[in-house]
Coordinates of N, CA and C and ligand atoms in Angstrom, one line a residue:
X1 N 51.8 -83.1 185.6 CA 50.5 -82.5 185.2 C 50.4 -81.1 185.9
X2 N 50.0 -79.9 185.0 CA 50.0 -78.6 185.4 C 48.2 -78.5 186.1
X3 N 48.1 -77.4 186.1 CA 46.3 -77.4 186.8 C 46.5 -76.0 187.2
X4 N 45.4 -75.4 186.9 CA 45.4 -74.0 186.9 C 44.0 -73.5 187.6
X5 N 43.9 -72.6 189.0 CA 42.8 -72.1 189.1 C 42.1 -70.5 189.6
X6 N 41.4 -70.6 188.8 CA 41.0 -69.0 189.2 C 39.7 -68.8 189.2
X7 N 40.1 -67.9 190.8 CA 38.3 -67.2 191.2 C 38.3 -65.8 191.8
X8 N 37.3 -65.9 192.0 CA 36.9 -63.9 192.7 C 36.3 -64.3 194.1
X9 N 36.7 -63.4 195.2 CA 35.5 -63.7 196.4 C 35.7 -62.5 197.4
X10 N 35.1 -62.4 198.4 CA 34.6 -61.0 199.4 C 35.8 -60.6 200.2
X11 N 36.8 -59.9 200.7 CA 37.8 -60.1 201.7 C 36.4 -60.1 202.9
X12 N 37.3 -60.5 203.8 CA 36.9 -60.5 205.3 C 36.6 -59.1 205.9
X13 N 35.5 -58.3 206.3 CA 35.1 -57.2 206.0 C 36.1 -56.6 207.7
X14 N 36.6 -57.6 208.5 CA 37.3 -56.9 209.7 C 38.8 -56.3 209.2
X15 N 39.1 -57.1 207.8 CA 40.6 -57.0 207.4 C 41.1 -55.8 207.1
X16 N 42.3 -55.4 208.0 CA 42.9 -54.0 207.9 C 44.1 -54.1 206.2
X17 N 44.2 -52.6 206.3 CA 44.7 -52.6 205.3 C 46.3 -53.3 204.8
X18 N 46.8 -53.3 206.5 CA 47.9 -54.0 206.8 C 48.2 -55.3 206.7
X19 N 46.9 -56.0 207.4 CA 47.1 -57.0 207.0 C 46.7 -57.7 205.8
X20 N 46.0 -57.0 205.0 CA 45.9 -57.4 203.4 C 46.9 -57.2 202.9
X21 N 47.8 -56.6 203.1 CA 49.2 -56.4 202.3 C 50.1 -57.5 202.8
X22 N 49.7 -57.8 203.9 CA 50.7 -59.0 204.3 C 50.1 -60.0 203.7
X23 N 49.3 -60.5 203.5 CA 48.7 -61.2 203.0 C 49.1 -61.7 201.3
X24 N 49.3 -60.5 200.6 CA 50.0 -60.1 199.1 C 51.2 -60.6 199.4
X25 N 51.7 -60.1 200.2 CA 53.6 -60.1 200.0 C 53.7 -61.7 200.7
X26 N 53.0 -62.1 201.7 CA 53.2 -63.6 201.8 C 53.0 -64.4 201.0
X27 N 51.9 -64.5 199.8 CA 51.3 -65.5 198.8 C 52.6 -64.9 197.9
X28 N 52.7 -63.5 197.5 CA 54.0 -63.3 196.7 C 55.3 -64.4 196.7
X29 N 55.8 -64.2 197.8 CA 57.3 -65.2 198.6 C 56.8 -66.3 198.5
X30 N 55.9 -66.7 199.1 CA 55.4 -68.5 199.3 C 55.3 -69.1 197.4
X31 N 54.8 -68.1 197.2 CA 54.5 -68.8 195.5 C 55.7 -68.8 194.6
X32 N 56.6 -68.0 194.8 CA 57.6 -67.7 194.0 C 58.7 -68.9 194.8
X33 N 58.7 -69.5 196.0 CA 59.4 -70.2 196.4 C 59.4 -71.8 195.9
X34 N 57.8 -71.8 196.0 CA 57.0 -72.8 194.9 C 57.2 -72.7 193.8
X35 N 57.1 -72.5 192.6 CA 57.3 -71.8 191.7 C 56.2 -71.9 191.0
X36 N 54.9 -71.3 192.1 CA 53.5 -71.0 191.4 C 53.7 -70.0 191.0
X37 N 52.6 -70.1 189.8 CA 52.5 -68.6 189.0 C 51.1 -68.3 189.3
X38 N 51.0 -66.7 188.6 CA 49.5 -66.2 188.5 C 49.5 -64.6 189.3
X39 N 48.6 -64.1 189.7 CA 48.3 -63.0 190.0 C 47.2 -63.3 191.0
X40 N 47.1 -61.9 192.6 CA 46.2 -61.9 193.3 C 45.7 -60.6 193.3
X41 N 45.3 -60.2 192.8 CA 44.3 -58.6 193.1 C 43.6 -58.5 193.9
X42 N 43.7 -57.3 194.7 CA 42.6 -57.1 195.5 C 42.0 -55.3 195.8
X43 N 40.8 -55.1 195.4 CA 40.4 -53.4 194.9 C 39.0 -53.6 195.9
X44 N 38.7 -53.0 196.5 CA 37.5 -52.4 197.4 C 36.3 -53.8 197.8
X45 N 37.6 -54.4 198.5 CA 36.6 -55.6 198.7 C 36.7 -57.2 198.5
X46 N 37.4 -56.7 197.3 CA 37.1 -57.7 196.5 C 38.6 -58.9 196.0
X47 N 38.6 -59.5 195.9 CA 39.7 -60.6 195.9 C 39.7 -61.4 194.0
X48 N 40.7 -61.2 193.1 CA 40.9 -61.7 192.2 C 41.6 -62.9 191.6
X49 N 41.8 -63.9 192.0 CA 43.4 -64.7 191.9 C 43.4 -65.7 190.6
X50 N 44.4 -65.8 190.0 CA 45.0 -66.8 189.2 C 46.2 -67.4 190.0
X51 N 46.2 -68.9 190.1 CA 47.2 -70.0 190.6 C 47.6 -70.6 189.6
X52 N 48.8 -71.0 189.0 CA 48.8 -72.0 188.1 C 50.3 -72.6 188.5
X53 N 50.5 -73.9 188.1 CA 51.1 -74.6 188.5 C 51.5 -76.2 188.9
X54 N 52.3 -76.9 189.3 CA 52.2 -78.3 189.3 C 51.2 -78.8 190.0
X55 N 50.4 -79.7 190.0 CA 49.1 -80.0 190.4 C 49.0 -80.5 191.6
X56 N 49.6 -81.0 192.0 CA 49.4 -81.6 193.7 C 49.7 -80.2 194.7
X57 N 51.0 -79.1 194.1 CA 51.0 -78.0 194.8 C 49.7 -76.9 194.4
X58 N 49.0 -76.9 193.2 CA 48.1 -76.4 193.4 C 47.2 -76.8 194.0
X59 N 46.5 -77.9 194.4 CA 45.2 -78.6 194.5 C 45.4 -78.7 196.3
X60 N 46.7 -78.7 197.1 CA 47.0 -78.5 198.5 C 47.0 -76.7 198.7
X61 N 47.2 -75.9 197.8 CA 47.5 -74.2 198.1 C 45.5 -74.2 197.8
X62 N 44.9 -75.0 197.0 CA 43.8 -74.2 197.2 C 42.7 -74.7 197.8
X63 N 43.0 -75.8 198.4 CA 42.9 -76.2 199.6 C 42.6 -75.3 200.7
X64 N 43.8 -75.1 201.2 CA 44.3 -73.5 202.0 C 43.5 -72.6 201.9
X65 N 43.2 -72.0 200.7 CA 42.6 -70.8 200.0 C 41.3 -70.6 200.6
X66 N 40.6 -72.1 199.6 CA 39.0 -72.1 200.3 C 38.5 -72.0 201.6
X67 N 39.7 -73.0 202.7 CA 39.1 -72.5 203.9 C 40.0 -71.6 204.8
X68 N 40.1 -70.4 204.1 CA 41.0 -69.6 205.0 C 39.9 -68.5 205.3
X69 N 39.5 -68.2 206.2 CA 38.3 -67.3 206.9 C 38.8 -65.8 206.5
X70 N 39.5 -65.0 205.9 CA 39.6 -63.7 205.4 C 39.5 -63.1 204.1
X71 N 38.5 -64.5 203.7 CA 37.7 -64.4 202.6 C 36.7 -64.8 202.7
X72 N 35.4 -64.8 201.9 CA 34.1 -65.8 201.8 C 33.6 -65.3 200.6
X73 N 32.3 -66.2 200.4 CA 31.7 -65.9 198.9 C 32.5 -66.7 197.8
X74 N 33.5 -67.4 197.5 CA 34.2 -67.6 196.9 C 33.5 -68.1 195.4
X75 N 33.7 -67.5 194.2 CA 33.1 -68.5 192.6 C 34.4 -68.7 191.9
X76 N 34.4 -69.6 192.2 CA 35.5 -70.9 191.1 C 34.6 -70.1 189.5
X77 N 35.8 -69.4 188.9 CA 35.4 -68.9 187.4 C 36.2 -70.3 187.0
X78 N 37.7 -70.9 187.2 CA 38.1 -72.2 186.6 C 39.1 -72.9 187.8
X79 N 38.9 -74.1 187.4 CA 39.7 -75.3 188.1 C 39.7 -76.3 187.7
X80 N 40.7 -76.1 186.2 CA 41.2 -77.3 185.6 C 42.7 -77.9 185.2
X81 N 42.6 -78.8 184.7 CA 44.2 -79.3 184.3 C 44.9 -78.2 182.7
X82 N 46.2 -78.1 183.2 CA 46.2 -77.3 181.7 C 47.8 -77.9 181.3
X83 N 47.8 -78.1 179.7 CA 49.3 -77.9 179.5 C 50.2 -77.0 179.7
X84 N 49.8 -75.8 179.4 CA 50.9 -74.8 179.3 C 50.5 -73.4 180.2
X85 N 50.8 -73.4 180.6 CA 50.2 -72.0 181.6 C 50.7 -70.7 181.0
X86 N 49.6 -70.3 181.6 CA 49.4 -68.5 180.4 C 51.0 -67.8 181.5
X87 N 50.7 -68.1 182.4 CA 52.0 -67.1 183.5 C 53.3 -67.9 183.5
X88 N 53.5 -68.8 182.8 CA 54.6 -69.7 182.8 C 56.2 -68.9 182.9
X89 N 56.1 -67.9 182.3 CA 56.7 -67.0 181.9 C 57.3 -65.5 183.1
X90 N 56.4 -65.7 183.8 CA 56.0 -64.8 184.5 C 56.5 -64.9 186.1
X91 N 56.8 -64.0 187.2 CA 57.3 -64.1 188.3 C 55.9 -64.0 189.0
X92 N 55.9 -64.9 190.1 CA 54.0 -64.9 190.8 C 54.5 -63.2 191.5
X93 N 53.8 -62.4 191.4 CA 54.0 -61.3 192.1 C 52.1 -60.9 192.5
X94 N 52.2 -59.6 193.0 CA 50.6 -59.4 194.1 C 51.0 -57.7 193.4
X95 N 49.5 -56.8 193.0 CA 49.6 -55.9 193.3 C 48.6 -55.2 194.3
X96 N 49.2 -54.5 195.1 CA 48.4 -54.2 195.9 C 47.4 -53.3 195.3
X97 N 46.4 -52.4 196.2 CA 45.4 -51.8 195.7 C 46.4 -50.3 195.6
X98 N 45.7 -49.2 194.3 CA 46.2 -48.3 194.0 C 47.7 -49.1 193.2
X99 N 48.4 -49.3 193.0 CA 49.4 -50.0 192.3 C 49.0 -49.7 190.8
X100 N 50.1 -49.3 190.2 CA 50.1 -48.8 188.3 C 50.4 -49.7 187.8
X101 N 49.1 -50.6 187.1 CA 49.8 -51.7 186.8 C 48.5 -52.5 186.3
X102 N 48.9 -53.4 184.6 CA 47.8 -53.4 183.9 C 47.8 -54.4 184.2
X103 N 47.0 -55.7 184.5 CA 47.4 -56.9 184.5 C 47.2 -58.1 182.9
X104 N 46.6 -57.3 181.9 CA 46.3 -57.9 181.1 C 45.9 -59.4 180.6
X105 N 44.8 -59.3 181.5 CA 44.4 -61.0 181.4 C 44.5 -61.8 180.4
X106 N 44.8 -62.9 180.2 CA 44.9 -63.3 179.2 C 43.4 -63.8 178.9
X107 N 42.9 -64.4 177.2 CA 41.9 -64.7 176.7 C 41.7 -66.0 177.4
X108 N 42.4 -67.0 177.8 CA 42.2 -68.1 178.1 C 41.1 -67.9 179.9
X109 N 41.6 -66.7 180.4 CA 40.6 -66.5 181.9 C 40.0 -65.5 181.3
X110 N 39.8 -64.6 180.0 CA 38.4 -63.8 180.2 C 37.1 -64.5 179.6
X111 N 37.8 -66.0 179.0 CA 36.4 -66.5 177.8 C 35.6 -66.9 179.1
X112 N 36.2 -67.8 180.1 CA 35.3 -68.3 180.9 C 34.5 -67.6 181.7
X113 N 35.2 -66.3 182.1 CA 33.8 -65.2 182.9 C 33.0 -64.6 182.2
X114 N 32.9 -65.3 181.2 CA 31.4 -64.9 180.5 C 30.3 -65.8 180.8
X115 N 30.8 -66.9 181.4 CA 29.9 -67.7 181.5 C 28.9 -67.7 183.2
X116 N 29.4 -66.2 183.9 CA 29.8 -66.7 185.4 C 28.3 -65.3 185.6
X117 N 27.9 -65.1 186.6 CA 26.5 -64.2 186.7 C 27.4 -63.1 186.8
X118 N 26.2 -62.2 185.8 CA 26.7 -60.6 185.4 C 27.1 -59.7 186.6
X119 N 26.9 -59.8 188.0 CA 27.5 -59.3 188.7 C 28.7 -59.4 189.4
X120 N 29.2 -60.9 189.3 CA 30.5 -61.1 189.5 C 31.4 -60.8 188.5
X121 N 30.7 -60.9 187.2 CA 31.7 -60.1 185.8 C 31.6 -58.6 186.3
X122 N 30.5 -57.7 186.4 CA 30.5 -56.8 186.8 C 32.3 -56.2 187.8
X123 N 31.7 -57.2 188.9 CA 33.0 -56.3 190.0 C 34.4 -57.0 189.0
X124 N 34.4 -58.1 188.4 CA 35.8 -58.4 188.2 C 36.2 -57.3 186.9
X125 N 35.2 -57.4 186.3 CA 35.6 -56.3 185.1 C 35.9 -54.6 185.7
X126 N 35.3 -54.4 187.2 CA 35.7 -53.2 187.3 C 37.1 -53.2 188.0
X127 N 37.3 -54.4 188.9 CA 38.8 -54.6 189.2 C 39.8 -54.2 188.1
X128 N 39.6 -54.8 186.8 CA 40.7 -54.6 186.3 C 40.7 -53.9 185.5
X129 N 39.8 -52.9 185.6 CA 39.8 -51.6 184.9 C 40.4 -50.7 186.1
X130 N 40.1 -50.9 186.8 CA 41.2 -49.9 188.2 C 42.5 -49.7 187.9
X131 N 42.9 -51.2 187.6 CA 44.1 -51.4 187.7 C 44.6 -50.7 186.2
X132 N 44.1 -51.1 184.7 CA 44.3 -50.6 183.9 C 44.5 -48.9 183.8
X133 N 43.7 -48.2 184.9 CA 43.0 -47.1 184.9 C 44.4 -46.4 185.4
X134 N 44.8 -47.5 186.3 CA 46.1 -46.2 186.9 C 47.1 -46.8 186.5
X135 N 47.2 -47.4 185.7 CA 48.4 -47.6 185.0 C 49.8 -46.1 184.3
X136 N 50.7 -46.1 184.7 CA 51.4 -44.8 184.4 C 51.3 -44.9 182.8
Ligands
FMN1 C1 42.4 -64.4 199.0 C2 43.5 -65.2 199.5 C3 44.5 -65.6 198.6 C4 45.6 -66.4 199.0 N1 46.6 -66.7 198.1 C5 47.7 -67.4 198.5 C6 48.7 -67.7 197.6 O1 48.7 -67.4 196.4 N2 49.8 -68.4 198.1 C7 49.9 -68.7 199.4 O2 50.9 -69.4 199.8 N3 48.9 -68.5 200.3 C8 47.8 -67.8 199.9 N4 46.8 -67.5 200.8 C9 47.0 -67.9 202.2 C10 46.6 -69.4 202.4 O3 45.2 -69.5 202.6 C11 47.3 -69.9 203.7 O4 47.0 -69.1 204.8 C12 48.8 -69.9 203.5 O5 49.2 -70.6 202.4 C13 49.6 -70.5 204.7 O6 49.3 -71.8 204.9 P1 50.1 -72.7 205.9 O7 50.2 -72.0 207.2 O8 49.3 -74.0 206.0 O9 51.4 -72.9 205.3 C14 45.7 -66.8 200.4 C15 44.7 -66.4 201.3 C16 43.6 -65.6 200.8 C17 42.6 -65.3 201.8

């Protein structure tokens, strides 16, 4: 069984820029070693992620996730079982902030942040227009 989940939440307001990058490049290696997919963004604050992957390794990584203290606020946009994963295809990779690079979400995670309060669409929608924005 696959299981896929994605949310948005606060970074940890002491977090240097250093260590948020380690942070990218660690979930990068650790997920790719896994063979989780998905994307982690992170733009002025703010934290974006898609996990997807075999279910017992998802359901123990987000685990981890929730109580890892260099985040808070956290809104579960989804955390469900799926057959086919939209990133299946895809290498788990992180871009950092400033990074050229569109992430093109797929329709299956934008139908659901419509359902989520207009201010967390708000910041996610301007995340990935950043990212869109500096795309070469
Ligand atoms: C916003 C955020 C996203 C994270 N994403 C991942 C991730 O995709 N993969 C990962 O292995 N760890 C991720 N982590 C780190 C985990 O919370 C945890 O620290 C890490 O998996 C190491 O756990 P371990 O020491 O028990 O192996 C993330 C942490 C934060 C704050």
């Amino acid at each position: 069984m696959r299981h896929a989940v994605c949310y948005v939440s606060n970074a940890d307001k002491q977090l240097t820029t250093s260590e948020i990058n380690e942070l990218l490049k660690f979930s990068e290696e650790n997920n790719n070693q896994k063979d989780i997919k998905g994307i982690l963004l992170y733009s002025e604050g703010n934290f974006f992620q898609v996990i997807e992957g075999e279910k017992e390794k998802i359901i123990s990584l987000w685990n981890k996730i929730q109580n890892d203290p260099r985040h808070y606020g956290i809104i579960t946009v989804i955390d469900r079982d799926i057959q086919k994963g939209s990133y299946d295809h895809y290498r788990a990779t992180v871009i950092p902030e400033g990074q050229k690079y569109n992430p093109g979400l797929p329709p299956e995670y934008l139908e659901p942040l419509k359902g989520i309060s207009p201010d967390v669409q708000g910041v996610i929608k301007g995340m990935l227009r950043n990212f869109i924005a500096t795309r070469v």
